[in-house]
Amino acid sequence: MNRGGQAGEQIMIFPFIFLLIIIGVGIVGGVVIFFGAEYDVRQIDADILNYKIRECISEGEVDLTHQPAPKEEEFYKNCRISESAIVENNLIFKICLGDGDCVQDDGIIGVWSNLETCRFEGVKENDAFPKCSKSEVEKDGKSYKIITGSNQFSKKRGVGI
Amino acid sequence: MNKKAKLNDLIMSNVVYFILTALFVIGLSVFVFGQMNGSGVWEEFYAKEIVKVINLAEPGDEITLDVHRGTVIAKENEVRSYSDMFRIDNADNEVCVRLSSSRRTCYSYFNDVDVMDWKVELGVGKNGGNILSFKVVEVKRNE
C-alpha cells in the first residue's frame, strides 16, 4: 500500500473545498446583489405625474393664468394631486409659462429643487438623483412646460407598525 | 492487470469529490431559487404595481389585480391573515404589502383619491387564482 500516495490524494480535498467556497461566495454575492436591488419605478412615477398635470391643464381643469399667481389649493384639488404626498415622498414638479428654459426660469406653480440634475446625462445612471420627465402643452394660445421628477424609494417597516 | 479493481479504485477515490460537488450544486440551487421566490422582491413588486394603478385611476374605478403568487409566498412565510397582506392607508396615501412574518414594504401614491373596500378574494381569478380588488372614490374632505 502506498501510504504516501494515498495521503497526497487525501490532502487534495482541501484545495477542492477551498475552490468550491470561492465559487460559492461569488455566486451567492452576485445573486444577493441582483435580487437585493430595488425595483425602480421612479421614472414611471415621474411620467405618470407629468401625464396627470398635462391632462389637467389641457382639459381646462385648472386656471394657470390667475394673477398674480395660480391658486395652489385649486391646482391640487382640481388636478387631484396630493400636495402632502408630493412633499413627503421626494417628488418634484414645476410648471413654467412660455418657451424659455423651465429649469432656470421662474415657475408659476410647483414643488422643486435642484432641477438641473434632470438635464445632466451623467447622472441618469446614478440612483442618488431623481428620475425626471418633461413635456409641453398648449392651452388657450399659451404654451406651458412641465417638469416632474421622482426620487421616492420604498420603505421597509417592521410588523406592528 | 486487474482492470476491474483499478476502475473500482478510481471511482472510490473520487466518490468524496462527487458527493461534495453534488451537495454544493444542490445547496446553491436551493439558495438561488429561494432568492427568486423571496418575499422582499415580491413585496416591492406588488406595492409599486398597486401604486402605479392607483396613480392612474379615477374616482369610480373598480380594480382587480392578480396577487396569487404573493398570497402563496405569504402563506409559506406564515402570514395568516389575508387582510394583513395588503394594506392601503388613505390618510397617508400609502400601500403596504406584507409577505413575510417580520416586515412589510410600503410605497406612496400621489393621486388624491381614497381607496375603499379592498379585499383579497380567493380562487376567483384567472385559472382559479387569488385577486385583490378595491374601489377608487373621491377623497373625503372636512370642508
PDB file of C-alpha atoms in Angstrom:
ATOM      1  CA  MET A   1       0.000   0.000   0.000  1.00  0.00           C
ATOM      2  CA  ASN A   2       1.457   3.340  -0.996  1.00  0.00           C
ATOM      3  CA  ARG A   3       0.567   5.348   2.095  1.00  0.00           C
ATOM      4  CA  GLY A   4       2.436   8.427   0.894  1.00  0.00           C
ATOM      5  CA  GLY A   5       0.430   8.468  -2.330  1.00  0.00           C
ATOM      6  CA  GLN A   6      -2.828   7.971  -0.506  1.00  0.00           C
ATOM      7  CA  ALA A   7      -2.044  10.773   1.912  1.00  0.00           C
ATOM      8  CA  GLY A   8      -1.287  13.059  -1.034  1.00  0.00           C
ATOM      9  CA  GLU A   9      -4.639  12.263  -2.611  1.00  0.00           C
ATOM     10  CA  GLN A  10      -6.482  12.911   0.658  1.00  0.00           C
ATOM     11  CA  ILE A  11      -4.779  16.278   1.175  1.00  0.00           C
ATOM     12  CA  MET A  12      -6.007  17.416  -2.260  1.00  0.00           C
ATOM     13  CA  ILE A  13      -9.533  17.571  -0.886  1.00  0.00           C
ATOM     14  CA  PHE A  14      -8.718  20.824   0.911  1.00  0.00           C
ATOM     15  CA  PRO A  15      -7.876  22.830  -2.221  1.00  0.00           C
ATOM     16  CA  PHE A  16     -11.028  21.386  -3.770  1.00  0.00           C
ATOM     17  CA  ILE A  17     -13.176  22.580  -0.853  1.00  0.00           C
ATOM     18  CA  PHE A  18     -11.445  25.975  -0.978  1.00  0.00           C
ATOM     19  CA  LEU A  19     -12.278  26.253  -4.676  1.00  0.00           C
ATOM     20  CA  LEU A  20     -15.931  25.385  -4.006  1.00  0.00           C
ATOM     21  CA  ILE A  21     -16.063  28.059  -1.302  1.00  0.00           C
ATOM     22  CA  ILE A  22     -14.632  30.722  -3.635  1.00  0.00           C
ATOM     23  CA  ILE A  23     -17.110  29.844  -6.393  1.00  0.00           C
ATOM     24  CA  GLY A  24     -19.993  29.650  -3.911  1.00  0.00           C
ATOM     25  CA  VAL A  25     -19.230  33.042  -2.386  1.00  0.00           C
ATOM     26  CA  GLY A  26     -19.075  34.594  -5.856  1.00  0.00           C
ATOM     27  CA  ILE A  27     -22.406  33.117  -6.932  1.00  0.00           C
ATOM     28  CA  VAL A  28     -24.147  33.954  -3.634  1.00  0.00           C
ATOM     29  CA  GLY A  29     -22.799  37.509  -3.710  1.00  0.00           C
ATOM     30  CA  GLY A  30     -23.946  38.042  -7.281  1.00  0.00           C
ATOM     31  CA  VAL A  31     -27.426  36.680  -6.614  1.00  0.00           C
ATOM     32  CA  VAL A  32     -27.846  38.772  -3.452  1.00  0.00           C
ATOM     33  CA  ILE A  33     -26.754  41.940  -5.262  1.00  0.00           C
ATOM     34  CA  PHE A  34     -29.078  41.217  -8.180  1.00  0.00           C
ATOM     35  CA  PHE A  35     -32.209  40.364  -6.198  1.00  0.00           C
ATOM     36  CA  GLY A  36     -31.423  42.866  -3.449  1.00  0.00           C
ATOM     37  CA  ALA A  37     -31.539  45.801  -5.837  1.00  0.00           C
ATOM     38  CA  GLU A  38     -34.713  47.828  -5.564  1.00  0.00           C
ATOM     39  CA  TYR A  39     -37.419  47.527  -8.222  1.00  0.00           C
ATOM     40  CA  ASP A  40     -37.014  51.060  -9.591  1.00  0.00           C
ATOM     41  CA  VAL A  41     -40.244  52.673 -10.776  1.00  0.00           C
ATOM     42  CA  ARG A  42     -39.211  56.296 -10.254  1.00  0.00           C
ATOM     43  CA  GLN A  43     -39.219  57.038 -13.980  1.00  0.00           C
ATOM     44  CA  ILE A  44     -42.758  55.674 -14.215  1.00  0.00           C
ATOM     45  CA  ASP A  45     -43.765  57.798 -11.196  1.00  0.00           C
ATOM     46  CA  ALA A  46     -42.367  60.908 -12.913  1.00  0.00           C
ATOM     47  CA  ASP A  47     -44.092  60.031 -16.214  1.00  0.00           C
ATOM     48  CA  ILE A  48     -47.472  59.450 -14.569  1.00  0.00           C
ATOM     49  CA  LEU A  49     -47.266  62.706 -12.577  1.00  0.00           C
ATOM     50  CA  ASN A  50     -46.328  64.555 -15.744  1.00  0.00           C
ATOM     51  CA  TYR A  51     -49.251  62.961 -17.596  1.00  0.00           C
ATOM     52  CA  LYS A  52     -51.737  63.910 -14.850  1.00  0.00           C
ATOM     53  CA  ILE A  53     -50.619  67.535 -14.841  1.00  0.00           C
ATOM     54  CA  ARG A  54     -50.610  67.699 -18.645  1.00  0.00           C
ATOM     55  CA  GLU A  55     -54.141  66.283 -18.863  1.00  0.00           C
ATOM     56  CA  CYS A  56     -55.326  68.611 -16.110  1.00  0.00           C
ATOM     57  CA  ILE A  57     -54.067  71.673 -17.993  1.00  0.00           C
ATOM     58  CA  SER A  58     -55.196  70.562 -21.449  1.00  0.00           C
ATOM     59  CA  GLU A  59     -58.712  69.717 -20.237  1.00  0.00           C
ATOM     60  CA  GLY A  60     -59.061  73.103 -18.543  1.00  0.00           C
ATOM     61  CA  GLU A  61     -59.402  71.695 -15.030  1.00  0.00           C
ATOM     62  CA  VAL A  62     -57.193  74.443 -13.645  1.00  0.00           C
ATOM     63  CA  ASP A  63     -56.693  78.123 -14.434  1.00  0.00           C
ATOM     64  CA  LEU A  64     -52.971  78.856 -14.520  1.00  0.00           C
ATOM     65  CA  THR A  65     -53.462  82.408 -15.759  1.00  0.00           C
ATOM     66  CA  HIS A  66     -54.743  83.670 -12.415  1.00  0.00           C
ATOM     67  CA  GLN A  67     -52.841  86.774 -11.287  1.00  0.00           C
ATOM     68  CA  PRO A  68     -50.562  87.290  -9.512  1.00  0.00           C
ATOM     69  CA  ALA A  69     -50.142  83.524  -9.210  1.00  0.00           C
ATOM     70  CA  PRO A  70     -52.320  80.467  -9.747  1.00  0.00           C
ATOM     71  CA  LYS A  71     -54.126  79.318  -6.639  1.00  0.00           C
ATOM     72  CA  GLU A  72     -52.182  76.324  -5.357  1.00  0.00           C
ATOM     73  CA  GLU A  73     -55.081  74.859  -3.429  1.00  0.00           C
ATOM     74  CA  GLU A  74     -57.242  74.969  -6.556  1.00  0.00           C
ATOM     75  CA  PHE A  75     -54.494  73.335  -8.612  1.00  0.00           C
ATOM     76  CA  TYR A  76     -54.055  70.400  -6.228  1.00  0.00           C
ATOM     77  CA  LYS A  77     -57.777  69.904  -5.751  1.00  0.00           C
ATOM     78  CA  ASN A  78     -58.817  70.148  -9.421  1.00  0.00           C
ATOM     79  CA  CYS A  79     -55.895  68.105 -10.737  1.00  0.00           C
ATOM     80  CA  ARG A  80     -56.445  65.579  -7.959  1.00  0.00           C
ATOM     81  CA  ILE A  81     -52.851  65.595  -6.719  1.00  0.00           C
ATOM     82  CA  SER A  82     -51.966  65.226  -3.061  1.00  0.00           C
ATOM     83  CA  GLU A  83     -49.607  68.033  -2.011  1.00  0.00           C
ATOM     84  CA  SER A  84     -48.510  66.187   1.117  1.00  0.00           C
ATOM     85  CA  ALA A  85     -47.662  63.058  -0.887  1.00  0.00           C
ATOM     86  CA  ILE A  86     -45.528  65.144  -3.253  1.00  0.00           C
ATOM     87  CA  VAL A  87     -43.639  66.914  -0.469  1.00  0.00           C
ATOM     88  CA  GLU A  88     -43.161  63.911   1.831  1.00  0.00           C
ATOM     89  CA  ASN A  89     -42.019  61.417  -0.826  1.00  0.00           C
ATOM     90  CA  ASN A  90     -39.324  63.316  -2.740  1.00  0.00           C
ATOM     91  CA  LEU A  91     -41.484  64.046  -5.769  1.00  0.00           C
ATOM     92  CA  ILE A  92     -40.971  67.304  -7.653  1.00  0.00           C
ATOM     93  CA  PHE A  93     -42.822  69.222 -10.334  1.00  0.00           C
ATOM     94  CA  LYS A  94     -42.574  72.642 -11.932  1.00  0.00           C
ATOM     95  CA  ILE A  95     -44.857  74.315 -14.446  1.00  0.00           C
ATOM     96  CA  CYS A  96     -43.490  77.219 -16.497  1.00  0.00           C
ATOM     97  CA  LEU A  97     -45.191  79.544 -18.909  1.00  0.00           C
ATOM     98  CA  GLY A  98     -43.647  80.176 -22.308  1.00  0.00           C
ATOM     99  CA  ASP A  99     -40.823  78.726 -24.385  1.00  0.00           C
ATOM    100  CA  GLY A 100     -37.915  79.554 -22.097  1.00  0.00           C
ATOM    101  CA  ASP A 101     -35.717  77.273 -20.058  1.00  0.00           C
ATOM    102  CA  CYS A 102     -38.048  75.879 -17.420  1.00  0.00           C
ATOM    103  CA  VAL A 103     -35.128  74.657 -15.309  1.00  0.00           C
ATOM    104  CA  GLN A 104     -33.747  78.191 -14.902  1.00  0.00           C
ATOM    105  CA  ASP A 105     -36.886  80.330 -15.296  1.00  0.00           C
ATOM    106  CA  ASP A 106     -39.352  81.144 -12.574  1.00  0.00           C
ATOM    107  CA  GLY A 107     -42.086  78.562 -12.355  1.00  0.00           C
ATOM    108  CA  ILE A 108     -45.708  79.557 -11.952  1.00  0.00           C
ATOM    109  CA  ILE A 109     -46.500  76.649  -9.633  1.00  0.00           C
ATOM    110  CA  GLY A 110     -44.777  73.573  -8.248  1.00  0.00           C
ATOM    111  CA  VAL A 111     -42.574  71.936  -5.661  1.00  0.00           C
ATOM    112  CA  TRP A 112     -39.000  71.713  -6.845  1.00  0.00           C
ATOM    113  CA  SER A 113     -35.304  71.895  -6.007  1.00  0.00           C
ATOM    114  CA  ASN A 114     -32.116  71.118  -7.949  1.00  0.00           C
ATOM    115  CA  LEU A 115     -33.902  70.646 -11.238  1.00  0.00           C
ATOM    116  CA  GLU A 116     -30.530  70.950 -13.002  1.00  0.00           C
ATOM    117  CA  THR A 117     -29.989  67.257 -12.260  1.00  0.00           C
ATOM    118  CA  CYS A 118     -32.801  66.499 -14.705  1.00  0.00           C
ATOM    119  CA  ARG A 119     -30.588  67.749 -17.538  1.00  0.00           C
ATOM    120  CA  PHE A 120     -27.314  66.003 -16.748  1.00  0.00           C
ATOM    121  CA  GLU A 121     -26.728  62.919 -18.883  1.00  0.00           C
ATOM    122  CA  GLY A 122     -24.115  61.630 -16.465  1.00  0.00           C
ATOM    123  CA  VAL A 123     -26.499  61.335 -13.524  1.00  0.00           C
ATOM    124  CA  LYS A 124     -29.080  59.194 -15.319  1.00  0.00           C
ATOM    125  CA  GLU A 125     -27.323  56.031 -14.180  1.00  0.00           C
ATOM    126  CA  ASN A 126     -26.864  57.375 -10.641  1.00  0.00           C
ATOM    127  CA  ASP A 127     -29.609  56.202  -8.315  1.00  0.00           C
ATOM    128  CA  ALA A 128     -28.981  59.059  -5.894  1.00  0.00           C
ATOM    129  CA  PHE A 129     -30.565  61.559  -8.309  1.00  0.00           C
ATOM    130  CA  PRO A 130     -34.249  61.754  -9.220  1.00  0.00           C
ATOM    131  CA  LYS A 131     -35.663  60.405 -12.473  1.00  0.00           C
ATOM    132  CA  CYS A 132     -37.345  63.175 -14.496  1.00  0.00           C
ATOM    133  CA  SER A 133     -39.975  63.617 -17.165  1.00  0.00           C
ATOM    134  CA  LYS A 134     -40.560  66.696 -19.338  1.00  0.00           C
ATOM    135  CA  SER A 135     -43.406  67.735 -21.598  1.00  0.00           C
ATOM    136  CA  GLU A 136     -45.091  70.728 -23.161  1.00  0.00           C
ATOM    137  CA  VAL A 137     -48.766  71.523 -23.533  1.00  0.00           C
ATOM    138  CA  GLU A 138     -50.685  74.347 -25.150  1.00  0.00           C
ATOM    139  CA  LYS A 139     -53.893  75.754 -23.797  1.00  0.00           C
ATOM    140  CA  ASP A 140     -55.818  78.850 -24.892  1.00  0.00           C
ATOM    141  CA  GLY A 141     -52.907  80.026 -27.042  1.00  0.00           C
ATOM    142  CA  LYS A 142     -50.392  79.725 -24.198  1.00  0.00           C
ATOM    143  CA  SER A 143     -47.541  77.234 -24.039  1.00  0.00           C
ATOM    144  CA  TYR A 144     -46.694  75.518 -20.740  1.00  0.00           C
ATOM    145  CA  LYS A 145     -43.659  73.418 -19.905  1.00  0.00           C
ATOM    146  CA  ILE A 146     -43.965  70.731 -17.266  1.00  0.00           C
ATOM    147  CA  ILE A 147     -41.034  69.081 -15.497  1.00  0.00           C
ATOM    148  CA  THR A 148     -41.683  66.298 -12.988  1.00  0.00           C
ATOM    149  CA  GLY A 149     -39.324  64.089 -11.044  1.00  0.00           C
ATOM    150  CA  SER A 150     -39.377  61.252  -8.555  1.00  0.00           C
ATOM    151  CA  ASN A 151     -36.789  60.152  -6.035  1.00  0.00           C
ATOM    152  CA  GLN A 152     -39.169  58.017  -3.979  1.00  0.00           C
ATOM    153  CA  PHE A 153     -37.858  54.721  -2.618  1.00  0.00           C
ATOM    154  CA  SER A 154     -39.862  52.057  -0.827  1.00  0.00           C
ATOM    155  CA  LYS A 155     -39.990  51.964   2.961  1.00  0.00           C
ATOM    156  CA  LYS A 156     -39.402  48.783   4.946  1.00  0.00           C
ATOM    157  CA  ARG A 157     -41.217  48.616   8.266  1.00  0.00           C
ATOM    158  CA  GLY A 158     -41.285  46.051  10.999  1.00  0.00           C
ATOM    159  CA  VAL A 159     -44.580  44.289  11.623  1.00  0.00           C
ATOM    160  CA  GLY A 160     -46.775  46.078  14.109  1.00  0.00           C
ATOM    161  CA  ILE A 161     -46.074  49.499  12.568  1.00  0.00           C
TER     162      ILE A 161
ATOM    163  CA  MET B   1      -3.504  -6.252 -14.735  1.00  0.00           C
ATOM    164  CA  ASN B   2      -6.739  -6.250 -12.810  1.00  0.00           C
ATOM    165  CA  LYS B   3      -8.739  -3.640 -14.769  1.00  0.00           C
ATOM    166  CA  LYS B   4     -11.892  -4.050 -12.738  1.00  0.00           C
ATOM    167  CA  ALA B   5     -10.038  -3.448  -9.490  1.00  0.00           C
ATOM    168  CA  LYS B   6      -8.381  -0.339 -10.965  1.00  0.00           C
ATOM    169  CA  LEU B   7     -11.763   1.027 -12.074  1.00  0.00           C
ATOM    170  CA  ASN B   8     -13.192   0.446  -8.612  1.00  0.00           C
ATOM    171  CA  ASP B   9     -10.196   2.191  -7.078  1.00  0.00           C
ATOM    172  CA  LEU B  10     -10.686   5.171  -9.394  1.00  0.00           C
ATOM    173  CA  ILE B  11     -14.349   5.504  -8.522  1.00  0.00           C
ATOM    174  CA  MET B  12     -13.817   5.069  -4.788  1.00  0.00           C
ATOM    175  CA  SER B  13     -11.001   7.617  -4.667  1.00  0.00           C
ATOM    176  CA  ASN B  14     -13.231  10.235  -6.313  1.00  0.00           C
ATOM    177  CA  VAL B  15     -16.525   9.494  -4.561  1.00  0.00           C
ATOM    178  CA  VAL B  16     -15.864  12.146  -1.955  1.00  0.00           C
ATOM    179  CA  TYR B  17     -15.451  14.746  -4.689  1.00  0.00           C
ATOM    180  CA  PHE B  18     -18.689  13.634  -6.337  1.00  0.00           C
ATOM    181  CA  ILE B  19     -20.595  13.913  -3.056  1.00  0.00           C
ATOM    182  CA  LEU B  20     -19.125  17.341  -2.263  1.00  0.00           C
ATOM    183  CA  THR B  21     -19.914  18.649  -5.745  1.00  0.00           C
ATOM    184  CA  ALA B  22     -23.481  17.327  -5.601  1.00  0.00           C
ATOM    185  CA  LEU B  23     -24.064  18.909  -2.180  1.00  0.00           C
ATOM    186  CA  PHE B  24     -22.616  22.193  -3.458  1.00  0.00           C
ATOM    187  CA  VAL B  25     -24.830  22.281  -6.550  1.00  0.00           C
ATOM    188  CA  ILE B  26     -27.959  21.332  -4.592  1.00  0.00           C
ATOM    189  CA  GLY B  27     -27.249  23.903  -1.876  1.00  0.00           C
ATOM    190  CA  LEU B  28     -26.650  26.714  -4.362  1.00  0.00           C
ATOM    191  CA  SER B  29     -29.770  25.811  -6.338  1.00  0.00           C
ATOM    192  CA  VAL B  30     -31.901  25.950  -3.188  1.00  0.00           C
ATOM    193  CA  PHE B  31     -30.427  29.341  -2.335  1.00  0.00           C
ATOM    194  CA  VAL B  32     -30.848  30.842  -5.818  1.00  0.00           C
ATOM    195  CA  PHE B  33     -34.439  29.632  -6.226  1.00  0.00           C
ATOM    196  CA  GLY B  34     -35.175  30.812  -2.695  1.00  0.00           C
ATOM    197  CA  GLN B  35     -33.985  34.317  -3.614  1.00  0.00           C
ATOM    198  CA  MET B  36     -36.070  34.275  -6.800  1.00  0.00           C
ATOM    199  CA  ASN B  37     -39.163  33.472  -4.759  1.00  0.00           C
ATOM    200  CA  GLY B  38     -38.082  35.800  -1.933  1.00  0.00           C
ATOM    201  CA  SER B  39     -40.761  37.799  -0.162  1.00  0.00           C
ATOM    202  CA  GLY B  40     -38.705  41.010  -0.311  1.00  0.00           C
ATOM    203  CA  VAL B  41     -38.632  41.025  -4.082  1.00  0.00           C
ATOM    204  CA  TRP B  42     -42.360  40.364  -4.411  1.00  0.00           C
ATOM    205  CA  GLU B  43     -43.335  42.877  -1.701  1.00  0.00           C
ATOM    206  CA  GLU B  44     -41.552  45.595  -3.695  1.00  0.00           C
ATOM    207  CA  PHE B  45     -43.181  44.467  -6.913  1.00  0.00           C
ATOM    208  CA  TYR B  46     -46.755  44.356  -5.599  1.00  0.00           C
ATOM    209  CA  ALA B  47     -46.519  47.613  -3.618  1.00  0.00           C
ATOM    210  CA  LYS B  48     -45.247  49.556  -6.596  1.00  0.00           C
ATOM    211  CA  GLU B  49     -47.567  47.966  -9.142  1.00  0.00           C
ATOM    212  CA  ILE B  50     -50.604  48.719  -6.956  1.00  0.00           C
ATOM    213  CA  VAL B  51     -49.405  52.318  -6.516  1.00  0.00           C
ATOM    214  CA  LYS B  52     -48.976  52.633 -10.288  1.00  0.00           C
ATOM    215  CA  VAL B  53     -52.582  51.551 -10.813  1.00  0.00           C
ATOM    216  CA  ILE B  54     -53.921  53.893  -8.107  1.00  0.00           C
ATOM    217  CA  ASN B  55     -51.989  56.862  -9.529  1.00  0.00           C
ATOM    218  CA  LEU B  56     -53.661  56.338 -12.909  1.00  0.00           C
ATOM    219  CA  ALA B  57     -57.141  55.637 -11.528  1.00  0.00           C
ATOM    220  CA  GLU B  58     -60.150  57.967 -11.490  1.00  0.00           C
ATOM    221  CA  PRO B  59     -62.929  58.030  -8.897  1.00  0.00           C
ATOM    222  CA  GLY B  60     -65.465  55.370  -9.765  1.00  0.00           C
ATOM    223  CA  ASP B  61     -62.902  52.846 -10.982  1.00  0.00           C
ATOM    224  CA  GLU B  62     -63.117  49.311  -9.621  1.00  0.00           C
ATOM    225  CA  ILE B  63     -59.817  47.489  -9.861  1.00  0.00           C
ATOM    226  CA  THR B  64     -58.845  43.825  -9.570  1.00  0.00           C
ATOM    227  CA  LEU B  65     -55.264  42.585  -9.572  1.00  0.00           C
ATOM    228  CA  ASP B  66     -53.896  39.049  -9.698  1.00  0.00           C
ATOM    229  CA  VAL B  67     -51.979  38.527  -6.452  1.00  0.00           C
ATOM    230  CA  HIS B  68     -51.947  34.734  -6.401  1.00  0.00           C
ATOM    231  CA  ARG B  69     -48.168  34.413  -6.335  1.00  0.00           C
ATOM    232  CA  GLY B  70     -47.935  36.851  -3.446  1.00  0.00           C
ATOM    233  CA  THR B  71     -50.560  35.070  -1.375  1.00  0.00           C
ATOM    234  CA  VAL B  72     -48.775  31.733  -1.875  1.00  0.00           C
ATOM    235  CA  ILE B  73     -45.472  33.245  -0.708  1.00  0.00           C
ATOM    236  CA  ALA B  74     -47.173  34.887   2.276  1.00  0.00           C
ATOM    237  CA  LYS B  75     -48.762  31.624   3.376  1.00  0.00           C
ATOM    238  CA  GLU B  76     -45.394  29.862   3.104  1.00  0.00           C
ATOM    239  CA  ASN B  77     -43.988  32.577   5.394  1.00  0.00           C
ATOM    240  CA  GLU B  78     -46.792  32.084   7.922  1.00  0.00           C
ATOM    241  CA  VAL B  79     -48.671  35.320   7.276  1.00  0.00           C
ATOM    242  CA  ARG B  80     -52.040  34.066   8.419  1.00  0.00           C
ATOM    243  CA  SER B  81     -54.412  36.895   7.632  1.00  0.00           C
ATOM    244  CA  TYR B  82     -55.205  37.789   4.016  1.00  0.00           C
ATOM    245  CA  SER B  83     -56.394  41.202   5.145  1.00  0.00           C
ATOM    246  CA  ASP B  84     -52.933  41.894   6.557  1.00  0.00           C
ATOM    247  CA  MET B  85     -51.113  41.084   3.333  1.00  0.00           C
ATOM    248  CA  PHE B  86     -52.263  44.225   1.503  1.00  0.00           C
ATOM    249  CA  ARG B  87     -52.977  47.386   3.446  1.00  0.00           C
ATOM    250  CA  ILE B  88     -53.984  50.733   1.944  1.00  0.00           C
ATOM    251  CA  ASP B  89     -53.772  53.822   4.147  1.00  0.00           C
ATOM    252  CA  ASN B  90     -55.880  56.694   2.801  1.00  0.00           C
ATOM    253  CA  ALA B  91     -54.645  59.154   5.431  1.00  0.00           C
ATOM    254  CA  ASP B  92     -51.006  58.779   4.383  1.00  0.00           C
ATOM    255  CA  ASN B  93     -51.682  57.797   0.745  1.00  0.00           C
ATOM    256  CA  GLU B  94     -49.680  54.629   1.236  1.00  0.00           C
ATOM    257  CA  VAL B  95     -49.820  50.997   0.063  1.00  0.00           C
ATOM    258  CA  CYS B  96     -48.126  48.401   2.289  1.00  0.00           C
ATOM    259  CA  VAL B  97     -47.560  44.768   1.321  1.00  0.00           C
ATOM    260  CA  ARG B  98     -46.626  42.085   3.826  1.00  0.00           C
ATOM    261  CA  LEU B  99     -45.491  38.690   2.519  1.00  0.00           C
ATOM    262  CA  SER B 100     -43.265  37.703   5.445  1.00  0.00           C
ATOM    263  CA  SER B 101     -43.796  37.432   9.172  1.00  0.00           C
ATOM    264  CA  SER B 102     -41.272  40.108  10.133  1.00  0.00           C
ATOM    265  CA  ARG B 103     -41.632  43.075   7.786  1.00  0.00           C
ATOM    266  CA  ARG B 104     -43.824  44.985   5.331  1.00  0.00           C
ATOM    267  CA  THR B 105     -42.852  47.129   2.340  1.00  0.00           C
ATOM    268  CA  CYS B 106     -44.658  50.428   1.763  1.00  0.00           C
ATOM    269  CA  TYR B 107     -44.854  52.870  -1.147  1.00  0.00           C
ATOM    270  CA  SER B 108     -46.831  56.096  -1.503  1.00  0.00           C
ATOM    271  CA  TYR B 109     -49.193  57.287  -4.221  1.00  0.00           C
ATOM    272  CA  PHE B 110     -49.792  60.942  -5.152  1.00  0.00           C
ATOM    273  CA  ASN B 111     -53.264  60.628  -6.695  1.00  0.00           C
ATOM    274  CA  ASP B 112     -55.641  62.498  -4.396  1.00  0.00           C
ATOM    275  CA  VAL B 113     -58.260  59.759  -4.113  1.00  0.00           C
ATOM    276  CA  ASP B 114     -59.431  57.353  -1.462  1.00  0.00           C
ATOM    277  CA  VAL B 115     -59.301  53.578  -1.845  1.00  0.00           C
ATOM    278  CA  MET B 116     -62.191  51.646  -0.335  1.00  0.00           C
ATOM    279  CA  ASP B 117     -63.398  48.063   0.086  1.00  0.00           C
ATOM    280  CA  TRP B 118     -60.044  46.446  -0.603  1.00  0.00           C
ATOM    281  CA  LYS B 119     -60.036  42.699  -0.087  1.00  0.00           C
ATOM    282  CA  VAL B 120     -58.326  39.515  -1.228  1.00  0.00           C
ATOM    283  CA  GLU B 121     -60.762  37.177  -2.923  1.00  0.00           C
ATOM    284  CA  LEU B 122     -59.750  33.540  -3.090  1.00  0.00           C
ATOM    285  CA  GLY B 123     -59.995  31.364  -6.156  1.00  0.00           C
ATOM    286  CA  VAL B 124     -61.932  33.791  -8.344  1.00  0.00           C
ATOM    287  CA  GLY B 125     -59.098  34.982 -10.551  1.00  0.00           C
ATOM    288  CA  LYS B 126     -57.846  33.643 -13.836  1.00  0.00           C
ATOM    289  CA  ASN B 127     -57.057  29.915 -13.504  1.00  0.00           C
ATOM    290  CA  GLY B 128     -58.618  29.933 -10.045  1.00  0.00           C
ATOM    291  CA  GLY B 129     -56.067  32.281  -8.539  1.00  0.00           C
ATOM    292  CA  ASN B 130     -56.451  34.867  -5.788  1.00  0.00           C
ATOM    293  CA  ILE B 131     -57.158  38.513  -6.599  1.00  0.00           C
ATOM    294  CA  LEU B 132     -57.012  41.840  -4.799  1.00  0.00           C
ATOM    295  CA  SER B 133     -59.975  44.092  -5.505  1.00  0.00           C
ATOM    296  CA  PHE B 134     -60.703  47.658  -4.443  1.00  0.00           C
ATOM    297  CA  LYS B 135     -62.687  50.767  -5.392  1.00  0.00           C
ATOM    298  CA  VAL B 136     -61.337  54.236  -6.033  1.00  0.00           C
ATOM    299  CA  VAL B 137     -63.532  57.096  -4.764  1.00  0.00           C
ATOM    300  CA  GLU B 138     -63.347  60.841  -4.281  1.00  0.00           C
ATOM    301  CA  VAL B 139     -61.361  61.826  -1.232  1.00  0.00           C
ATOM    302  CA  LYS B 140     -63.482  62.821   1.740  1.00  0.00           C
ATOM    303  CA  ARG B 141     -62.639  66.344   2.783  1.00  0.00           C
ATOM    304  CA  ASN B 142     -63.520  68.120   6.021  1.00  0.00           C
ATOM    305  CA  GLU B 143     -64.954  71.316   4.481  1.00  0.00           C
TER     306      GLU B 143
END
